[in-house]
Short mmCIF file of C-alpha atoms in Angstrom, two decimals:
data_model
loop_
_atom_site.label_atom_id
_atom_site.label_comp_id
_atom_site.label_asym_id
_atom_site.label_seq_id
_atom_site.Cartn_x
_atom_site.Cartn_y
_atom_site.Cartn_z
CA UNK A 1143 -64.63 38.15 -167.04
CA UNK A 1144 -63.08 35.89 -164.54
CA UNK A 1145 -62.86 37.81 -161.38
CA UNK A 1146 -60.60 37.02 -158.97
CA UNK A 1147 -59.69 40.62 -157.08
CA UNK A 1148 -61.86 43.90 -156.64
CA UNK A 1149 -60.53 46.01 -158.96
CA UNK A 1150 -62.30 49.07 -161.77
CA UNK A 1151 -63.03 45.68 -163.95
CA UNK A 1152 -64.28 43.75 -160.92
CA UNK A 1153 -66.20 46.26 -158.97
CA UNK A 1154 -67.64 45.10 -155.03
CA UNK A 1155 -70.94 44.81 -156.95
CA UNK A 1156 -69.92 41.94 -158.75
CA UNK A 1157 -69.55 39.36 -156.11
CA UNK A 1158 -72.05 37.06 -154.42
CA UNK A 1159 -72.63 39.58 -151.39
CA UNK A 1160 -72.02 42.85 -153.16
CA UNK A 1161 -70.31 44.29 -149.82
CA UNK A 1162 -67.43 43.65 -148.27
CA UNK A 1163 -68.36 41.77 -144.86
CA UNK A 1164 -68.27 44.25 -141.93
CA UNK A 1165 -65.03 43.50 -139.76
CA UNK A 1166 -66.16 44.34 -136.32
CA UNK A 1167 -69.46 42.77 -136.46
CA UNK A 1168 -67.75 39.30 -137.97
CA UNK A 1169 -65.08 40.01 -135.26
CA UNK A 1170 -67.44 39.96 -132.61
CA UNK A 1171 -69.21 37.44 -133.47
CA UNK A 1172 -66.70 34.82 -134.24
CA UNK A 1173 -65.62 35.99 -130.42
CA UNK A 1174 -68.97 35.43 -128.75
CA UNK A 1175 -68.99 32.11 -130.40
CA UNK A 1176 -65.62 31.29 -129.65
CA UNK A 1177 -66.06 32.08 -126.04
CA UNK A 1178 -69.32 30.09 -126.12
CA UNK A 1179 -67.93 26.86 -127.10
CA UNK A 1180 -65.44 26.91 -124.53
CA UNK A 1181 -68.38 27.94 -121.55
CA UNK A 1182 -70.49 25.01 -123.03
CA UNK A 1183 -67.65 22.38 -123.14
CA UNK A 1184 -67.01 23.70 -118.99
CA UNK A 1185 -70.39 23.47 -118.37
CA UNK A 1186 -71.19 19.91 -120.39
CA UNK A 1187 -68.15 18.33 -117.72
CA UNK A 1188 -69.33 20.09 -115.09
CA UNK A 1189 -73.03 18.33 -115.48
CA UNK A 1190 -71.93 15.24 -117.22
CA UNK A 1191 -74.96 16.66 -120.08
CA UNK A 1192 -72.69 14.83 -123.10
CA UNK A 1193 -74.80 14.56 -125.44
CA UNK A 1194 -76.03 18.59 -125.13
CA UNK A 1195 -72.36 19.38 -124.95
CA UNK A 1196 -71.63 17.70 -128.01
CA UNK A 1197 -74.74 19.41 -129.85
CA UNK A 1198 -73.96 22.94 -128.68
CA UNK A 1199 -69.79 22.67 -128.68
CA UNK A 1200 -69.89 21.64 -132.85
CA UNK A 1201 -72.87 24.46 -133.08
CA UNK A 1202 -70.32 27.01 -131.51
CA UNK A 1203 -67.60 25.72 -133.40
CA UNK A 1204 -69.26 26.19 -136.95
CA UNK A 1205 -70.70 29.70 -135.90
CA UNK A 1206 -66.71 30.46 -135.05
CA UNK A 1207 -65.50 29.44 -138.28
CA UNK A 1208 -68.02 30.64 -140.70
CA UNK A 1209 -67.68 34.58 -139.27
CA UNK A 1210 -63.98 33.86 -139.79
CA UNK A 1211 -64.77 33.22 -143.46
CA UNK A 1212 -66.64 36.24 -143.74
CA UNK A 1213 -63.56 37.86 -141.74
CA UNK A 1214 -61.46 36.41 -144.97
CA UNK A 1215 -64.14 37.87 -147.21
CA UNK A 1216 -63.80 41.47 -145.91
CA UNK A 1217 -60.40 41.05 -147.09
CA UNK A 1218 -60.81 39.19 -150.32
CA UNK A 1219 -64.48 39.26 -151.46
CA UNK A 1220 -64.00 37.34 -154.70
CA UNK A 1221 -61.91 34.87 -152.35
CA UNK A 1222 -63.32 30.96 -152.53
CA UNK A 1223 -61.78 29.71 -149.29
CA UNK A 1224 -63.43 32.77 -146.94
CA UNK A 1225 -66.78 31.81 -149.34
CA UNK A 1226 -66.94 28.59 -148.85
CA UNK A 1227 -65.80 28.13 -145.09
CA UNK A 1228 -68.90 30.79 -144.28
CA UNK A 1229 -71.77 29.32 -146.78
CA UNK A 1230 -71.34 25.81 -145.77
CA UNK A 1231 -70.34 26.44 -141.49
CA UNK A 1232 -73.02 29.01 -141.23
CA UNK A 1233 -75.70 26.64 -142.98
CA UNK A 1234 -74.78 23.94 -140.83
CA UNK A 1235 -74.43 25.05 -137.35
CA UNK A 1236 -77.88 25.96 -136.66
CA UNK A 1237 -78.88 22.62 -136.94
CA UNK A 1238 -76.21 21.62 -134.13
CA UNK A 1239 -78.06 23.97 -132.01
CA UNK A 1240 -81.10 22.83 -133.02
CA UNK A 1241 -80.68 19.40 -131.96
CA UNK A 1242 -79.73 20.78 -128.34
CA UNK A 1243 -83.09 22.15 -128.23
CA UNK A 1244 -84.50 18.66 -129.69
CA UNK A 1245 -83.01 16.91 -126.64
CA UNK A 1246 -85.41 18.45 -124.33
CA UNK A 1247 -88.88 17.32 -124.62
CA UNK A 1248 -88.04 13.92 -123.89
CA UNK A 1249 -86.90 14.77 -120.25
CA UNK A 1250 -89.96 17.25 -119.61
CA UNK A 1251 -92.07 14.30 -120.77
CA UNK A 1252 -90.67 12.11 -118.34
CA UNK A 1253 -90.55 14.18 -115.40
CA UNK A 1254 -93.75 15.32 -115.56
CA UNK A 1255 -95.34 12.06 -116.84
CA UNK A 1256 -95.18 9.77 -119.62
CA UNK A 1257 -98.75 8.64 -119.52
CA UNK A 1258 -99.91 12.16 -120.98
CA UNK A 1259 -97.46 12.10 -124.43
CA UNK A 1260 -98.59 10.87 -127.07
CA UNK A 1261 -95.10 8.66 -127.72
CA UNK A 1262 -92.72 7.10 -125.42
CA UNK A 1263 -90.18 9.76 -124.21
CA UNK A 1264 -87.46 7.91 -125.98
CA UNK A 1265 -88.93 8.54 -129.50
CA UNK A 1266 -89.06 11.76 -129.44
CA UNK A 1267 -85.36 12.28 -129.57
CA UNK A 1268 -85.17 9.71 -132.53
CA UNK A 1269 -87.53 11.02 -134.51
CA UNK A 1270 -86.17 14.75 -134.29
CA UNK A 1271 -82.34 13.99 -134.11
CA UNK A 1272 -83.27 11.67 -137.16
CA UNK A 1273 -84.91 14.78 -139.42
CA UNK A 1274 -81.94 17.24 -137.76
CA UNK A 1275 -79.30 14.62 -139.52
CA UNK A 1276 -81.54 14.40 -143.03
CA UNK A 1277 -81.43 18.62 -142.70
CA UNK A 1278 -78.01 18.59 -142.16
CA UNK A 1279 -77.32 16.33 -144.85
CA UNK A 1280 -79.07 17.90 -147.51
CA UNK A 1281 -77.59 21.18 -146.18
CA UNK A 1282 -73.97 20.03 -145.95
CA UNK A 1283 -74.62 18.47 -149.59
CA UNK A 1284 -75.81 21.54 -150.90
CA UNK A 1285 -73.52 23.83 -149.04
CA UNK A 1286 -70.60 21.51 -150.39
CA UNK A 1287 -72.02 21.59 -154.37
CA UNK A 1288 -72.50 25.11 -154.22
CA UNK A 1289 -69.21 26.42 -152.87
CA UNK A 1290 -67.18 23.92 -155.60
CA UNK A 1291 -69.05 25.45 -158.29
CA UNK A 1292 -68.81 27.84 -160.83
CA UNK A 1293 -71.32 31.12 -159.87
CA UNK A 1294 -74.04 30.72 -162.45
CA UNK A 1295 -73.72 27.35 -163.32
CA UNK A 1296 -76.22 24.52 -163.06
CA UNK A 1297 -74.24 22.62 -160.70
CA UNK A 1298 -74.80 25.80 -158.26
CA UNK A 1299 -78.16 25.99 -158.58
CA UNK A 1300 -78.62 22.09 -157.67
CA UNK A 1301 -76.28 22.60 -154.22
CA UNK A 1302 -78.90 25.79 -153.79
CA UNK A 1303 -81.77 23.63 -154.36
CA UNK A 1304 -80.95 20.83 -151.84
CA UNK A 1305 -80.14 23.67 -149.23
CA UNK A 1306 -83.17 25.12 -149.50
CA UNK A 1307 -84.70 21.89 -149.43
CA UNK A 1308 -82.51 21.01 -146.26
CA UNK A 1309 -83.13 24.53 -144.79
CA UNK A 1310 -87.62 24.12 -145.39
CA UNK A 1311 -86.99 20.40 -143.46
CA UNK A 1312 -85.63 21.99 -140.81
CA UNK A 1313 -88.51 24.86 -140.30
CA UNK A 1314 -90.57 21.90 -140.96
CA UNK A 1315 -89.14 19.95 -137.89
CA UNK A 1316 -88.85 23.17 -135.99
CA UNK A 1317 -93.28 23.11 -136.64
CA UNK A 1318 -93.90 19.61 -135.67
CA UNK A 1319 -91.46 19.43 -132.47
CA UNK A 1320 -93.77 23.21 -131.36
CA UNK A 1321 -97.14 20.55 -132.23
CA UNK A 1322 -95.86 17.88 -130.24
CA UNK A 1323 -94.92 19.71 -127.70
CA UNK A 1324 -98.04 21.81 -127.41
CA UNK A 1325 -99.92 18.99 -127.75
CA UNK A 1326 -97.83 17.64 -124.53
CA UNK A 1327 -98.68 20.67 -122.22
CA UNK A 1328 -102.26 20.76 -123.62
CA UNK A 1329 -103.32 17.16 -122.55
CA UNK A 1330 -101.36 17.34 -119.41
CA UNK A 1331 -103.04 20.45 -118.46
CA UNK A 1332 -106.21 19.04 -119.49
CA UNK A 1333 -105.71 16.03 -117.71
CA UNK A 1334 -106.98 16.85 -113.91
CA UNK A 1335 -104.20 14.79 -112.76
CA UNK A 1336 -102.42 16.05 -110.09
CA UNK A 1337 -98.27 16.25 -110.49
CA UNK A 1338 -96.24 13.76 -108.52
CA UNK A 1339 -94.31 15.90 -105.68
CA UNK A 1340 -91.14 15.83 -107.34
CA UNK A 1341 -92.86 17.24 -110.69
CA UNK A 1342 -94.59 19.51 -108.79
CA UNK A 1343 -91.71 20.81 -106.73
CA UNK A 1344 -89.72 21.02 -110.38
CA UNK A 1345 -92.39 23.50 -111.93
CA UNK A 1346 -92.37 25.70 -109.05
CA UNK A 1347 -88.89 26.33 -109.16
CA UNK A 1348 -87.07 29.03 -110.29
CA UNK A 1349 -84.52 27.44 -112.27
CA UNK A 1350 -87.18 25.33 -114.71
CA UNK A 1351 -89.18 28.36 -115.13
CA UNK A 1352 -86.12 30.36 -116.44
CA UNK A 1353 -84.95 27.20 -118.21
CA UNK A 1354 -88.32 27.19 -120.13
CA UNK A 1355 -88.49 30.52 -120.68
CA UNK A 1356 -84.44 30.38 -122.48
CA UNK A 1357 -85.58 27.28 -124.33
CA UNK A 1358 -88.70 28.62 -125.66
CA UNK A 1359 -86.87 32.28 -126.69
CA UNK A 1360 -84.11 29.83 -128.58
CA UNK A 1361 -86.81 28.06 -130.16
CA UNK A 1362 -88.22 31.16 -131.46
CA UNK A 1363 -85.15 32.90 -132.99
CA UNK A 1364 -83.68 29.98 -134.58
CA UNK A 1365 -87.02 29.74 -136.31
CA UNK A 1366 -86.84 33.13 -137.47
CA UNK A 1367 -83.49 32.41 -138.80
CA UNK A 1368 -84.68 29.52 -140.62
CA UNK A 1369 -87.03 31.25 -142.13
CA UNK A 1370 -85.28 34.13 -143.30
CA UNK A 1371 -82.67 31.68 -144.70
CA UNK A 1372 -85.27 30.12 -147.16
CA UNK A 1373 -86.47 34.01 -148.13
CA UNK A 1374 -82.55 34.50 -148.70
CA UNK A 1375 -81.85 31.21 -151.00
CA UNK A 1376 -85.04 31.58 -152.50
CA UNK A 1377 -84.18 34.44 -155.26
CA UNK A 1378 -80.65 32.85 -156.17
CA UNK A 1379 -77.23 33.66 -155.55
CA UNK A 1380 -76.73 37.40 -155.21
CA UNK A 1381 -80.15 38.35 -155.09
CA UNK A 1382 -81.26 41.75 -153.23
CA UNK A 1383 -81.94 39.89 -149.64
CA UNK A 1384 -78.58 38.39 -149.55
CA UNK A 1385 -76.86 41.54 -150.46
CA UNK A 1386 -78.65 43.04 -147.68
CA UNK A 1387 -75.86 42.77 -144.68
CA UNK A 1388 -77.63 44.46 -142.27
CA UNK A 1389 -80.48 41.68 -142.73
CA UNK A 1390 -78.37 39.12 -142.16
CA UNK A 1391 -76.58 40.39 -139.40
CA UNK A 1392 -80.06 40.93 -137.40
CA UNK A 1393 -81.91 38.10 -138.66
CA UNK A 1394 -79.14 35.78 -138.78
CA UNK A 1395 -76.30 36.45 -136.46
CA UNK A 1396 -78.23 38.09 -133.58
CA UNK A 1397 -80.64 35.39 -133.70
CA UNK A 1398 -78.49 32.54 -133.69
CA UNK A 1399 -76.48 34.36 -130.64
CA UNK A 1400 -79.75 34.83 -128.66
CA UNK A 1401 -80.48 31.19 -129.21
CA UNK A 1402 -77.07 30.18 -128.03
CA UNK A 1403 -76.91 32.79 -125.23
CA UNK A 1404 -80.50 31.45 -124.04
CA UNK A 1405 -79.34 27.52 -123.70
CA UNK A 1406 -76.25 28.40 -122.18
CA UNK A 1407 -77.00 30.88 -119.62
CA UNK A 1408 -79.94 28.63 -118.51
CA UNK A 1409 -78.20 25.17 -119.30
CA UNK A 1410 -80.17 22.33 -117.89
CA UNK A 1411 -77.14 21.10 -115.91
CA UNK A 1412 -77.88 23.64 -112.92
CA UNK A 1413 -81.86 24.75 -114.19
CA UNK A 1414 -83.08 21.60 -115.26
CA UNK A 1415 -80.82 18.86 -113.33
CA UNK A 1416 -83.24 16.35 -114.28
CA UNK A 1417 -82.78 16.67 -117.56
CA UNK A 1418 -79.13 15.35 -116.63
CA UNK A 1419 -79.77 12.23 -113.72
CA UNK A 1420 -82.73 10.47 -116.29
CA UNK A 1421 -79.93 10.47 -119.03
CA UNK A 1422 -77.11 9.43 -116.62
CA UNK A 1423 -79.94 6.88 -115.36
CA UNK A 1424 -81.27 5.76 -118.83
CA UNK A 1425 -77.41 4.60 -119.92
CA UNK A 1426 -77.38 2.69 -116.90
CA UNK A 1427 -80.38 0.78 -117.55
CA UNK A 1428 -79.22 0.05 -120.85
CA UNK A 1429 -75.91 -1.00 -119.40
CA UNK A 1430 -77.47 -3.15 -117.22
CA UNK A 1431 -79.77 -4.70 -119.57
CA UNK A 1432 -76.98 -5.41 -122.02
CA UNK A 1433 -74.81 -7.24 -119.15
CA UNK A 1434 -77.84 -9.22 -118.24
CA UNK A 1435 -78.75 -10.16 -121.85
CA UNK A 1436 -75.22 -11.22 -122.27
CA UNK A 1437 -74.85 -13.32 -118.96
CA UNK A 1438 -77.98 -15.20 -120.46
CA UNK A 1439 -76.31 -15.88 -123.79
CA UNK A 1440 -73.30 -16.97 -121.93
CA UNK A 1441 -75.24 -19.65 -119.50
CA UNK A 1442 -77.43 -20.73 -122.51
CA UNK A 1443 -73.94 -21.80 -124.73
CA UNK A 1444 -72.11 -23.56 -122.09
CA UNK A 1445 -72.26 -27.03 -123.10
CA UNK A 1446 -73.45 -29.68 -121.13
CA UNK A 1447 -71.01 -31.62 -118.75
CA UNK A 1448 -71.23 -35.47 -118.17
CA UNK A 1449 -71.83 -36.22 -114.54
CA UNK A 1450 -69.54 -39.15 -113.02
CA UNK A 1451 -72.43 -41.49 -113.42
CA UNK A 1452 -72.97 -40.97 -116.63
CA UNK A 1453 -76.16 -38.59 -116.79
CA UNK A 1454 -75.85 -35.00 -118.41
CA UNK A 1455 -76.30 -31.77 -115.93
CA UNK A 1456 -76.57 -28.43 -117.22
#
């Protein structure tokens, strides 16, 4: 039977979650996120941090949306619009906030030296913003196959396949950006060089030491999440984990909301400033190089003028 509304024929049990999604918990989440988005967009003008604000403003924003599908789904479990804004937002958003957390190690690198990383600073944000897009790609392709499909259907269990295969890249990324960056703190601390006063004056201060201690706690839970998402997809649609609402409130929802609470409340614009001037710097090098590689082009082309006595001068 081809349900379409709960009814004796089409019993709760029968869809995808086998529960109707709990309003006040969706409600309040969709809220926090809501709110969240607008506090990082204040606080990404405020310290000029674009590239963060774009990271955690779209992470927000899908959060927001998804818990309003599952808001739609409290009202209409068997309904595909409420299914498929939550399955494909709430896949995706993580790795938004993900890539804010990416951004980092680049900046610690450089203000506390370059010469004890194993890559230039600027790599680092390639290579992980790079595997963040391939996750989110195979997510978002997965996400988008399995919410156009029929339930049951091979076509569903492909989209499921590439979002679990989206989902273990992104725990995988999660692992190596922890290696690199213990690897980071374990040959600087091995190194016996002492910190430049400015580095110095930035790890004794209270605002990086709260900063690392947010990032660090964000790392953590959206790992956890990631990891309970691949236990979730792993057994199939409607399997006994995702049926289980209370563990995807706790190991989902909470844990995405600590992450998010963690890199806003101690943003880099006011606990890591630095993080801010060698980006604001770094575009103006690249500015300036640009201008001066094009002033060179310019002087090289200009063709050679005849001199009144018949000689050639550049």
């Amino acid at each position: 039977m081809d349900c379409t509304r709960i009814s004796p024929e089409c019993p709760i049990e029968e869809t995808i979650y086998g529960y109707y999604p709990n309003l006040a918990a969706n409600a309040a989440f969709a809220a926090f996120f809501g709110v969240f988005m607008i506090v990082n967009i204040f606080f990404g003008i405020r310290y000029r941090s674009w590239t963060f604000l774009i990271a955690m403003t779209f992470g927000c924003m899908g959060e927001m949306v998804g818990y309003i599908g599952r808001i739609l789904l409290n009202d209409d479990p068997f309904g595909e619009g409420g299914f498929n804004m939550q399955i494909i937002c709430l896949t995706l958003a993580p790795a938004f906030i993900a890539a804010g957390i990416y951004l980092t190690l680049k900046h610690v690198v450089i203000c506390f030296g370059k010469e004890h990383s194993y890559l230039k600073p600027r790599y680092y944000t390639w290579l992980f913003i790079t595997c963040d897009l391939v996750s989110l790609t195979l997510q978002g392709a997965g996400g988008g196959i399995a919410a156009t499909t029929t339930n049951g259907s091979s076509e569903q269990a492909v989209g499921n396949d590439l979002m679990m295969a989206g989902i273990c890249f992104q725990v995988v990324t999660l692992v190596a950006f922890a290696i690199m960056a213990g690897l980071y703190y374990f040959k600087l601390s091995r190194s016996g060089v002492p910190l430049s006063p400015s580095a110095q004056a930035v790890k004794n201060s209270t605002g990086f030491k709260l900063f690392l201690g947010g990032f660090l706690l964000a790392f953590f839970t959206m790992f956890i999440r990631c990891v309970y998402r691949i236990a979730e997809m792993a057994g199939g649609w409607g399997n006994s984990i995702m049926q289980n609402e209370l563990d995807f409130i706790v190991l989902d929802s909470v844990m995405i909301t600590v992450s998010v609470l963690a890199m806003t409340i101690f943003h880099p614009g006011y606990c890591f400033p630095q993080m801010v001037s060698q980006a604001k710097r770094s575009r103006l090098s690249d500015i300036e190089k640009k201008t001066s590689s094009e002033t060179s082009v310019e002087e090289t082309s200009q063709p050679a003028k005849q001199s009144r006595f018949g000689g050639w001068r550049s």
